[in-house]
Short mmCIF file of C-alpha atoms in Angstrom, two decimals:
data_model
loop_
_atom_site.label_atom_id
_atom_site.label_comp_id
_atom_site.label_asym_id
_atom_site.label_seq_id
_atom_site.Cartn_x
_atom_site.Cartn_y
_atom_site.Cartn_z
CA MET A 186 0.00 0.00 0.00
CA SER A 187 2.98 2.29 0.52
CA GLY A 188 4.46 1.68 -2.97
CA SER A 189 4.49 4.17 -5.81
CA VAL A 190 1.59 4.44 -8.20
CA TRP A 191 2.16 2.47 -11.43
CA LEU A 192 2.26 4.68 -14.52
CA PRO A 193 1.79 3.46 -18.05
CA PRO A 194 4.70 3.86 -20.57
CA GLY A 195 5.14 7.41 -21.86
CA SER A 196 3.38 9.08 -18.90
CA ARG A 197 4.95 11.92 -17.00
CA PRO A 198 5.49 11.42 -13.31
CA ASP A 199 3.63 14.61 -12.44
CA THR A 200 0.35 13.44 -13.99
CA LEU A 201 -2.23 10.94 -12.89
CA PRO A 202 -4.29 8.70 -15.06
CA GLY A 203 -7.76 9.95 -15.88
CA ILE A 204 -10.56 8.55 -13.74
CA PRO A 205 -13.86 7.99 -15.53
CA ARG A 206 -16.60 10.45 -14.29
CA GLN A 207 -19.54 8.66 -12.82
CA ARG A 208 -23.00 9.80 -13.91
CA THR A 209 -25.04 11.47 -11.10
CA PRO A 210 -28.46 9.84 -10.72
CA SER A 211 -31.46 12.05 -11.49
CA TRP A 212 -32.79 11.77 -7.97
CA ALA A 213 -29.60 13.38 -6.61
CA GLN A 214 -29.81 16.53 -8.77
CA PRO A 215 -30.88 19.80 -7.01
CA ASP A 216 -34.55 20.70 -7.23
CA PRO A 217 -34.97 23.49 -9.81
CA VAL A 218 -37.88 24.92 -7.80
CA ASP A 219 -35.58 25.24 -4.76
CA GLU A 220 -32.96 26.94 -6.90
CA LEU A 221 -35.55 29.40 -8.17
CA ALA A 222 -36.78 30.01 -4.61
CA VAL A 223 -33.23 30.82 -3.49
CA ARG A 224 -32.72 33.17 -6.42
CA LEU A 225 -36.01 35.04 -5.81
CA GLU A 226 -36.04 34.67 -2.02
CA ASP A 227 -36.15 38.38 -1.14
CA PHE A 228 -39.05 39.08 -3.47
CA ILE A 229 -41.00 35.96 -2.49
CA ALA A 230 -40.56 36.64 1.25
CA ALA A 231 -42.05 40.12 0.87
CA ALA A 232 -45.00 39.01 -1.30
CA VAL A 233 -48.42 39.16 0.31
CA HIS A 234 -50.09 36.89 -2.28
CA PRO A 235 -48.91 34.25 -4.79
CA ASP A 236 -50.26 36.35 -7.65
CA GLU A 237 -47.40 38.81 -7.07
CA ILE A 238 -44.91 36.02 -7.71
CA ALA A 239 -46.84 34.85 -10.78
CA ALA A 240 -46.69 38.37 -12.20
CA LEU A 241 -42.91 38.42 -11.71
CA LEU A 242 -42.49 35.04 -13.42
CA GLU A 243 -44.54 36.15 -16.40
CA SER A 244 -42.64 39.43 -16.61
CA ASP A 245 -39.41 37.38 -16.88
CA GLY A 246 -40.80 35.74 -20.03
CA LEU A 247 -41.50 32.28 -18.61
CA SER A 248 -44.27 30.62 -20.57
CA ASP A 249 -46.43 27.80 -19.27
CA ASP A 250 -44.66 25.34 -21.59
CA GLN A 251 -41.25 26.35 -20.22
CA ILE A 252 -42.53 26.08 -16.65
CA ARG A 253 -43.89 22.58 -17.27
CA GLU A 254 -40.58 21.48 -18.85
CA ARG A 255 -38.23 23.01 -16.25
CA TYR A 256 -40.20 22.82 -13.01
CA GLY A 257 -42.78 20.13 -13.60
CA VAL A 258 -45.84 22.17 -12.61
CA LYS A 259 -48.89 23.15 -14.63
CA ASN A 260 -48.46 26.91 -15.08
CA SER A 261 -47.08 30.12 -13.56
CA PHE A 262 -49.79 30.30 -10.90
CA ALA A 263 -49.08 26.78 -9.67
CA LEU A 264 -45.35 27.54 -9.56
CA ALA A 265 -46.06 30.79 -7.72
CA GLU A 266 -48.10 28.98 -5.08
CA THR A 267 -45.30 26.43 -4.61
CA LEU A 268 -42.72 29.18 -4.18
CA TYR A 269 -45.01 31.07 -1.80
CA GLU A 270 -45.33 27.99 0.43
CA ARG A 271 -41.60 27.18 0.48
CA VAL A 272 -40.36 30.64 1.52
CA GLU A 273 -41.16 32.05 4.93
CA ARG A 274 -42.84 35.46 5.04
CA ARG A 275 -40.39 38.24 5.80
CA TYR A 276 -41.56 41.80 5.23
CA PRO A 277 -38.67 44.26 5.16
CA GLU A 278 -38.99 47.60 6.89
CA PRO A 279 -38.87 50.61 4.56
CA ASP A 280 -35.69 52.62 4.39
CA GLY A 281 -35.66 55.95 6.21
CA PRO A 282 -38.37 57.44 8.42
CA LEU A 283 -41.91 56.20 7.84
CA HIS A 284 -44.27 58.61 6.10
CA ASP A 285 -47.24 59.53 8.27
CA PRO A 286 -49.79 61.68 6.40
CA TRP A 287 -51.89 62.11 9.57
CA ARG A 288 -49.27 63.79 11.71
CA ILE A 289 -50.35 67.36 12.42
CA GLY A 290 -49.31 70.06 14.86
CA LEU A 291 -51.36 70.67 18.00
CA LEU A 292 -51.09 74.45 17.75
CA GLY A 293 -53.06 74.65 14.51
CA CYS A 294 -55.92 72.60 15.95
CA LEU A 295 -55.99 74.69 19.13
CA LEU A 296 -56.14 77.77 16.93
CA ARG A 297 -59.23 76.41 15.19
CA GLY A 298 -60.85 75.70 18.56
CA LEU A 299 -60.16 79.28 19.61
CA VAL A 300 -61.65 80.56 16.36
CA PHE A 301 -64.78 78.51 17.07
CA ALA A 302 -65.14 80.05 20.53
CA LEU A 303 -64.27 83.71 19.90
CA PRO A 304 -67.55 84.60 18.14
CA GLY A 305 -69.34 83.89 21.41
CA LEU A 306 -67.85 87.10 22.77
CA ALA A 307 -70.00 89.01 20.29
CA TYR A 308 -73.01 88.26 22.51
CA VAL A 309 -71.27 90.13 25.33
CA LEU A 310 -71.06 93.26 23.21
CA GLY A 311 -74.55 92.79 21.79
CA ALA A 312 -76.28 92.12 25.12
CA PRO A 313 -77.75 95.69 25.34
CA LEU A 314 -79.54 95.05 22.04
CA PHE A 315 -81.45 92.05 23.35
CA THR A 316 -84.68 93.64 24.49
CA GLY A 317 -88.26 92.51 24.40
CA PRO A 318 -90.30 89.77 26.01
CA GLY A 319 -88.70 86.41 26.68
CA ASP A 320 -90.10 83.15 25.32
CA PHE A 321 -90.09 79.69 26.94
CA GLY A 322 -88.42 81.12 30.00
CA LEU A 323 -85.37 82.21 27.97
CA PRO A 324 -83.87 85.70 28.02
CA ALA A 325 -85.13 88.27 25.51
CA GLY A 326 -83.96 87.66 21.97
CA THR A 327 -82.72 84.13 22.60
CA VAL A 328 -85.25 82.27 20.44
CA PRO A 329 -84.53 84.02 17.08
CA LEU A 330 -80.79 83.83 17.76
CA LEU A 331 -80.96 80.09 18.47
CA ALA A 332 -83.20 79.44 15.46
CA GLY A 333 -80.83 81.32 13.15
CA ALA A 334 -77.81 79.57 14.65
CA LEU A 335 -79.30 76.10 14.20
CA CYS A 336 -80.21 76.90 10.61
CA GLY A 337 -76.69 78.20 9.97
CA TRP A 338 -75.01 75.18 11.55
CA THR A 339 -77.12 72.84 9.44
CA TRP A 340 -76.67 74.61 6.14
CA ASN A 341 -72.98 75.42 6.55
CA GLN A 342 -72.11 71.88 7.64
CA GLY A 343 -73.57 70.54 4.41
CA LEU A 344 -72.00 73.35 2.37
CA ALA A 345 -68.59 72.70 3.92
CA HIS A 346 -68.82 69.02 3.01
CA ARG A 347 -69.80 69.97 -0.53
CA ALA A 348 -66.80 72.27 -0.88
CA TYR A 349 -64.42 69.75 0.71
CA ALA A 350 -65.68 67.12 -1.74
CA TRP A 351 -64.73 69.35 -4.67
CA LEU A 352 -61.35 70.04 -3.07
CA GLY A 353 -60.81 66.31 -2.70
CA LEU A 354 -61.38 65.96 -6.44
CA GLY A 355 -58.70 68.59 -7.04
CA ASP A 356 -61.16 71.18 -8.38
CA ARG A 357 -60.49 74.25 -6.25
CA THR A 358 -62.42 76.47 -8.63
CA ALA A 359 -65.57 74.38 -8.26
CA ALA A 360 -65.19 74.53 -4.46
CA ARG A 361 -64.94 78.32 -4.61
CA ARG A 362 -67.98 78.52 -6.86
CA ALA A 363 -70.00 76.30 -4.53
CA LEU A 364 -69.07 78.56 -1.61
CA LEU A 365 -69.75 81.67 -3.70
CA LEU A 366 -73.39 80.71 -4.14
CA GLY A 367 -73.92 78.54 -1.06
CA ALA A 368 -72.64 80.98 1.57
CA PRO A 369 -74.93 83.92 0.65
CA ALA A 370 -77.87 81.51 0.32
CA GLY A 371 -77.18 80.19 3.82
CA ALA A 372 -76.91 83.70 5.25
CA LEU A 373 -80.23 84.66 3.67
CA LEU A 374 -81.93 81.48 4.87
CA GLY A 375 -80.65 81.92 8.44
CA SER A 376 -81.85 85.52 8.51
CA LEU A 377 -85.31 84.53 7.30
CA VAL A 378 -85.56 81.77 9.90
CA ALA A 379 -84.56 84.19 12.65
CA LEU A 380 -87.17 86.67 11.42
CA ALA A 381 -89.82 83.93 11.41
CA PHE A 382 -89.07 83.13 15.07
CA ALA A 383 -88.67 86.76 16.14
CA GLY A 384 -92.15 87.09 17.61
CA GLY A 385 -92.18 90.22 19.75
CA ALA A 386 -88.39 90.65 19.75
CA ALA A 387 -86.96 94.07 19.04
CA PRO A 388 -85.76 94.85 15.48
CA ALA A 389 -82.20 95.10 16.84
CA VAL A 390 -82.39 91.42 17.81
CA VAL A 391 -83.43 90.44 14.29
CA ALA A 392 -80.60 92.56 12.88
CA PHE A 393 -78.11 90.88 15.23
CA ALA A 394 -79.41 87.45 14.15
CA ALA A 395 -78.97 88.44 10.50
CA GLY A 396 -75.39 89.50 11.25
CA GLN A 397 -74.86 86.18 13.01
CA SER A 398 -76.01 84.32 9.89
CA CYS A 399 -73.73 86.39 7.68
CA TYR A 400 -70.79 85.68 9.97
CA LEU A 401 -71.44 81.91 9.97
CA ALA A 402 -71.52 81.89 6.17
CA ALA A 403 -68.35 83.96 5.77
CA ALA A 404 -66.49 82.00 8.45
CA THR A 405 -67.39 78.75 6.69
CA VAL A 406 -65.70 80.03 3.54
CA LEU A 407 -62.51 80.95 5.39
CA LEU A 408 -62.35 77.73 7.40
CA VAL A 409 -62.91 75.50 4.38
CA MET A 410 -60.20 77.31 2.43
CA GLY A 411 -57.75 77.07 5.34
CA ARG A 412 -57.70 80.75 6.33
CA GLU A 413 -58.02 80.36 10.11
CA ARG A 414 -55.37 82.98 10.84
CA PHE A 415 -57.16 85.59 8.75
CA LEU A 416 -60.37 84.82 10.62
CA LEU A 417 -58.60 85.12 13.96
CA ALA A 418 -57.15 88.50 12.98
CA ALA A 419 -60.57 89.78 11.93
CA LEU A 420 -62.13 88.69 15.23
CA ALA A 421 -59.35 90.04 17.44
CA PRO A 422 -60.66 93.65 17.85
CA MET A 423 -64.15 92.46 18.73
CA ALA A 424 -62.78 89.89 21.19
CA MET A 425 -60.57 92.44 22.92
CA GLY A 426 -63.48 94.86 23.21
CA ALA A 427 -65.69 92.16 24.71
CA VAL A 428 -63.07 91.26 27.31
CA LEU A 429 -62.70 94.92 28.28
CA SER A 430 -66.47 95.32 28.52
CA LEU A 431 -66.62 92.55 31.13
CA ALA A 432 -64.67 94.83 33.48
CA ASP A 433 -66.19 98.13 32.40
CA PRO A 434 -69.12 98.23 29.92
CA LEU A 435 -68.26 100.04 26.72
CA PRO A 436 -70.46 102.73 25.17
CA GLU A 437 -73.12 101.29 22.93
CA ALA A 438 -71.73 103.07 19.88
CA VAL A 439 -68.27 101.56 20.45
CA SER A 440 -69.71 98.07 20.90
CA LEU A 441 -71.74 98.42 17.72
CA ALA A 442 -68.68 99.66 15.81
CA LEU A 443 -66.61 96.68 16.98
CA LEU A 444 -69.35 94.22 15.98
CA LEU A 445 -69.89 95.73 12.55
CA GLY A 446 -66.15 96.15 11.97
CA SER A 447 -65.34 92.51 12.67
CA LEU A 448 -68.31 91.33 10.60
CA ALA A 449 -67.28 93.52 7.66
CA ALA A 450 -63.67 92.28 7.91
CA VAL A 451 -64.71 88.62 7.92
CA ALA A 452 -67.13 89.16 5.02
CA ALA A 453 -64.47 91.02 3.00
CA LEU A 454 -61.95 88.23 3.55
CA ALA A 455 -64.52 85.64 2.46
CA VAL A 456 -65.32 87.60 -0.71
CA ARG A 457 -61.61 87.91 -1.42
CA GLU A 458 -61.24 84.15 -1.05
CA VAL A 459 -63.99 83.21 -3.52
CA ALA A 460 -63.41 86.11 -5.93
CA PRO A 461 -60.92 84.13 -8.09
CA ALA A 462 -63.81 81.87 -9.09
CA LEU A 463 -65.23 84.80 -11.07
CA LYS A 464 -61.93 85.48 -12.85
CA GLU A 465 -60.67 81.98 -13.56
CA PRO A 466 -61.83 80.62 -16.90
CA GLY A 467 -64.30 77.80 -16.75
CA GLU A 468 -67.05 76.37 -18.84
CA GLY A 469 -70.37 78.01 -18.24
CA GLY A 470 -69.29 81.35 -16.74
CA TRP A 471 -71.70 82.36 -14.01
CA THR A 472 -73.58 79.08 -14.38
CA ALA A 473 -70.47 77.22 -13.22
CA GLY A 474 -71.35 78.09 -9.65
CA LEU A 475 -74.73 76.43 -10.07
CA VAL A 476 -72.98 73.51 -11.75
CA ALA A 477 -70.83 73.03 -8.64
CA LEU A 478 -73.99 72.70 -6.56
CA LEU A 479 -75.73 70.22 -8.88
CA PRO A 480 -75.66 66.47 -8.17
CA PHE A 481 -73.98 65.39 -11.43
CA GLY A 482 -72.44 68.57 -12.80
CA GLY A 483 -73.79 70.70 -15.59
CA PHE A 484 -75.12 69.84 -18.99
CA GLY A 485 -74.19 71.39 -22.29
CA THR A 486 -70.85 72.82 -21.09
CA THR A 487 -68.54 69.84 -21.46
CA PRO A 488 -69.03 66.63 -23.43
CA ALA A 489 -70.32 63.82 -21.24
CA HIS A 490 -67.30 61.61 -21.91
CA ARG A 491 -64.90 64.38 -20.77
CA ARG A 492 -66.88 65.82 -17.86
CA PRO A 493 -65.56 64.58 -14.48
CA ALA A 494 -68.14 63.09 -12.16
CA GLY A 495 -68.88 65.54 -9.38
CA PRO A 496 -69.91 64.66 -5.84
CA ARG A 497 -73.59 63.95 -5.38
CA LEU A 498 -75.60 66.68 -3.74
CA THR A 499 -77.41 64.13 -1.59
CA GLY A 500 -74.07 63.05 -0.17
CA SER A 501 -73.93 66.28 1.84
CA LEU A 502 -77.35 65.77 3.44
CA PRO A 503 -76.16 63.44 6.26
CA TYR A 504 -73.47 65.95 7.21
CA ALA A 505 -76.04 68.74 7.37
CA LEU A 506 -78.32 66.63 9.58
CA PHE A 507 -75.36 65.74 11.76
CA GLY A 508 -74.69 69.45 12.27
CA LEU A 509 -78.34 70.03 13.18
CA ALA A 510 -78.50 67.11 15.64
CA THR A 511 -75.26 67.95 17.43
CA GLY A 512 -76.27 71.60 17.56
CA VAL A 513 -79.54 70.68 19.26
CA LEU A 514 -77.74 68.46 21.80
CA VAL A 515 -75.22 71.20 22.62
CA LEU A 516 -77.98 73.79 23.02
CA TYR A 517 -79.86 71.53 25.40
CA ALA A 518 -76.67 71.10 27.42
CA ALA A 519 -76.21 74.88 27.53
CA LEU A 520 -79.85 75.64 28.36
CA GLY A 521 -80.43 72.80 30.77
CA ASP A 522 -80.61 75.12 33.78
CA VAL A 523 -83.19 77.38 32.17
CA LEU A 524 -85.22 74.41 31.03
CA ALA A 525 -85.07 73.02 34.56
CA GLY A 526 -86.65 76.23 35.87
CA GLU A 527 -83.50 77.78 37.33
CA THR A 528 -83.38 81.52 36.93
CA ASP A 529 -79.57 81.79 36.86
CA SER A 530 -78.53 80.79 33.35
CA ALA A 531 -74.86 81.53 33.96
CA VAL A 532 -74.35 78.00 35.25
CA ALA A 533 -74.82 76.58 31.76
CA ALA A 534 -72.61 79.10 29.97
CA PRO A 535 -69.25 77.53 30.98
CA ALA A 536 -70.40 74.18 29.57
CA ALA A 537 -71.07 75.73 26.16
CA VAL A 538 -67.71 77.51 26.23
CA ALA A 539 -65.90 74.31 27.23
CA LEU A 540 -67.55 72.29 24.46
CA THR A 541 -66.65 74.92 21.87
CA LEU A 542 -63.01 75.22 22.95
CA SER A 543 -62.68 71.43 23.14
CA MET A 544 -63.19 71.13 19.40
CA GLY A 545 -59.52 72.07 18.97
CA PRO A 546 -58.15 69.12 21.00
CA ALA A 547 -60.87 66.92 19.51
CA GLU A 548 -59.64 67.60 15.98
CA TRP A 549 -56.02 66.92 16.94
CA LEU A 550 -57.00 63.64 18.60
CA LEU A 551 -58.84 62.57 15.46
CA TYR A 552 -55.60 62.99 13.54
CA ARG A 553 -53.75 61.20 16.34
CA PHE A 554 -56.11 58.24 16.06
CA ARG A 555 -55.53 58.00 12.31
CA SER A 556 -51.77 58.14 12.87
CA ASP A 557 -51.80 55.45 15.57
CA SER A 558 -54.12 53.29 13.45
CA LEU A 559 -51.60 53.46 10.62
CA ALA A 560 -48.89 52.30 13.01
CA GLY A 561 -51.22 49.53 14.20
CA LEU A 562 -51.67 48.30 10.64
CA ARG A 563 -47.90 47.93 10.32
CA SER A 564 -47.39 46.21 13.66
CA SER A 565 -50.40 43.85 13.76
CA SER A 566 -50.08 40.38 12.24
CA THR A 567 -53.70 39.20 12.58
CA PRO A 568 -57.13 40.87 12.34
CA GLN A 569 -57.69 40.21 16.04
CA ASP A 570 -54.46 41.98 16.95
CA PHE A 571 -55.46 44.99 14.87
CA TRP A 572 -58.93 45.10 16.43
CA ARG A 573 -57.43 45.12 19.93
CA THR A 574 -54.97 47.82 18.90
CA THR A 575 -57.78 49.94 17.45
CA VAL A 576 -59.96 49.62 20.55
CA LEU A 577 -57.03 50.57 22.78
CA THR A 578 -56.23 53.58 20.59
CA VAL A 579 -59.87 54.73 20.67
CA ALA A 580 -59.93 54.43 24.46
CA GLN A 581 -56.71 56.43 24.83
CA CYS A 582 -57.78 59.23 22.48
CA LEU A 583 -61.26 59.42 24.00
CA ALA A 584 -59.83 59.55 27.53
CA ALA A 585 -57.51 62.38 26.48
CA TYR A 586 -60.41 64.33 24.97
CA LEU A 587 -62.58 63.87 28.07
CA ALA A 588 -59.71 65.02 30.28
CA ALA A 589 -59.34 68.17 28.15
CA LEU A 590 -63.09 68.77 28.24
CA LEU A 591 -63.21 68.33 32.02
CA ALA A 592 -60.30 70.71 32.52
CA LEU A 593 -61.88 73.32 30.24
CA SER A 594 -65.23 73.00 32.00
CA LEU A 595 -63.78 73.45 35.48
CA THR A 596 -61.58 76.34 34.33
CA ALA A 597 -64.49 78.11 32.65
CA SER A 598 -66.63 77.65 35.75
CA LEU A 599 -63.93 79.19 37.95
CA LEU A 600 -63.37 82.15 35.62
CA TRP A 601 -67.03 82.82 34.79
CA PRO A 602 -68.59 85.46 37.07
CA GLN A 603 -71.04 84.10 39.64
CA SER A 604 -70.84 80.57 38.32
CA PRO A 605 -70.56 77.72 40.83
CA VAL A 606 -68.55 74.59 40.19
CA PRO A 607 -70.80 72.12 38.34
CA GLY A 608 -72.05 69.11 40.26
CA GLY A 609 -71.62 65.43 39.54
CA VAL A 610 -74.75 64.98 37.41
CA ARG A 611 -73.96 68.03 35.30
CA LEU A 612 -70.34 66.98 34.76
CA ALA A 613 -71.35 63.41 33.93
CA GLY A 614 -73.84 64.66 31.34
CA LEU A 615 -71.23 66.98 29.83
CA LEU A 616 -68.65 64.18 29.55
CA LEU A 617 -71.15 61.77 28.02
CA LEU A 618 -72.10 64.44 25.51
CA GLY A 619 -68.39 64.78 24.79
CA VAL A 620 -68.26 61.04 24.05
CA VAL A 621 -71.17 61.41 21.64
CA LEU A 622 -69.59 64.36 19.84
CA TRP A 623 -66.08 62.88 19.55
CA THR A 624 -67.17 59.41 18.45
CA GLY A 625 -69.58 61.01 16.00
CA LEU A 626 -66.77 63.09 14.51
CA LEU A 627 -64.58 59.98 14.39
CA LEU A 628 -67.19 58.01 12.46
CA GLN A 629 -67.77 61.00 10.21
CA SER A 630 -64.05 61.26 9.42
CA PHE A 631 -64.09 57.64 8.20
CA GLY A 632 -67.12 58.21 5.99
CA ALA A 633 -69.51 56.37 8.33
CA VAL A 634 -71.60 59.50 8.72
CA THR A 635 -74.95 57.74 8.26
CA GLY A 636 -74.72 55.80 11.52
CA ALA A 637 -73.46 58.79 13.49
CA THR A 638 -76.19 61.01 12.05
CA ALA A 639 -78.91 58.48 12.84
CA VAL A 640 -77.76 58.12 16.46
CA CYS A 641 -77.40 61.88 17.06
CA CYS A 642 -80.72 62.69 15.38
CA ALA A 643 -82.49 60.04 17.45
CA ALA A 644 -80.88 61.40 20.64
CA ALA A 645 -81.88 64.98 19.78
CA LEU A 646 -85.44 63.91 18.99
CA VAL A 647 -85.82 61.90 22.19
CA GLN A 648 -84.48 64.72 24.33
CA THR A 649 -86.77 67.20 22.60
CA LEU A 650 -89.78 65.00 23.34
CA LEU A 651 -88.74 64.57 26.97
CA ILE A 652 -88.38 68.31 27.42
CA ALA A 653 -91.60 69.12 25.54
CA THR A 654 -93.59 66.69 27.66
CA ARG A 655 -91.71 67.71 30.82
CA THR A 656 -90.83 64.12 31.58
CA GLY A 657 -88.36 64.04 34.45
CA ASP A 658 -85.58 66.45 35.27
CA PRO A 659 -83.83 67.86 32.17
CA HIS A 660 -80.40 67.08 33.61
CA THR A 661 -81.31 63.48 34.40
CA ALA A 662 -83.04 63.04 31.04
CA GLY A 663 -80.02 64.47 29.26
CA LEU A 664 -77.73 62.13 31.18
CA ALA A 665 -79.78 59.11 30.08
CA VAL A 666 -80.00 60.23 26.45
CA TYR A 667 -76.30 61.07 26.19
CA GLY A 668 -75.36 57.80 27.87
CA ALA A 669 -77.45 55.69 25.50
CA ALA A 670 -76.13 57.52 22.43
CA ALA A 671 -72.55 57.22 23.68
CA VAL A 672 -72.88 53.44 24.12
CA VAL A 673 -74.39 52.95 20.66
CA GLN A 674 -71.71 55.05 18.95
CA ALA A 675 -68.92 53.36 20.90
CA VAL A 676 -70.19 50.00 19.62
CA LEU A 677 -70.29 51.37 16.07
CA VAL A 678 -66.73 52.64 16.38
CA CYS A 679 -65.39 49.31 17.64
CA ALA A 680 -67.33 47.33 15.02
CA LEU A 681 -66.54 49.49 12.00
CA LEU A 682 -63.07 50.82 12.69
CA GLY A 683 -61.71 47.53 14.01
CA ARG A 684 -61.55 46.28 10.41
CA ALA A 685 -58.41 47.01 8.44
CA THR A 686 -60.42 47.76 5.30
CA ALA A 687 -61.98 50.81 6.99
CA HIS A 688 -58.55 52.48 7.16
CA ARG A 689 -57.84 52.54 3.43
#
């Protein structure tokens, strides 16, 4: 065994005789499907469905005949399913920071909440104008003002949705034209409603209600077009005058000048905002504004095959009814003391102020919920995990909103002259109403406005019937109505928003 290797004659000592290569059996050859899985591993691991892999195979030029010959399967879809099963799912994280379209600054939302609340100071300056007999136990001039306000809230909520729908389609001109015709129509309608409910109120009250309707219409234009800072600047002189008048009443002429000045400034800014709709070219000229308000666009201006489908007019109706229902619920919360027979109505005023100011944090928390839901979609691996994440996020955002509402209510009660700290029943009713409002806005932001509108309208109708028939104490009745509506809407939120498809 230790001898040298025998070499045939003529061979060199540094070479070895050739050894015949043995043929590898077919069963020992590597599986071509495994080789393909290794080559496409990164793509296959990140695929969410076998059809993605089939599309890649077809894009590489593999025909069904080639797949049957090389891989022994029927077609590209069968091969894709085999590859999908052999490679473990592994979804890579995107490079760089994740894009979050729902992240928004808190300051801007707080600014909008302040803009919502500042117009209430106009009633401080206009208080000397409210003369005449009172109705339903309310102070003089309250009924026409409330009627005009409810009409304005209803109309402008629907108009705002209409304009936002056009903005969502990328047609800013159509949005301006809808506001150009819709805002004056809403102001006129609110003024007529206030006049119809004026009764024996003084003409100054009717004039103030007409100014209120004009302000609501002009402010809707500025808020829809994102001009909150302009609106705040226009309201600043009136707000400062109202604050000064709380310490020392201003002369009536000065108060009237501040009211008319702020109203004229807001109206001028609104006209300036929609004026480009008159200058920008568009089919139909002046009729384009009417076209923007029609359900399916205009006729005879653009060929049917080129005319983009506009938002349906009936699509704005649920939003208008939602504005009416929530307005009624808020008014009942603010007038609960008067409706209960208490002569001091100042107790209810801090609740209305707190609810108005809380709309700023409420809007920010709606964005926060959308942002956290997006993170939940990335981190959840099963539908049950996502549902639990969504419910937890709703609970956290709702708790934060209720904490802000409670803090605002207690602060307003401490700062409001001659206003005691609200009791347990009053605070519980206010917080439950906050649940109804925030969950309703949450459903509305996801397009589930029909359910929220139905619940809020039913709650407003039930509370109206209870008050009209004088069934029970208004505070207790309100607590029961708000509690029932809050439970129903909480169930709707958990059922609808716990599905991943609702967050597309």
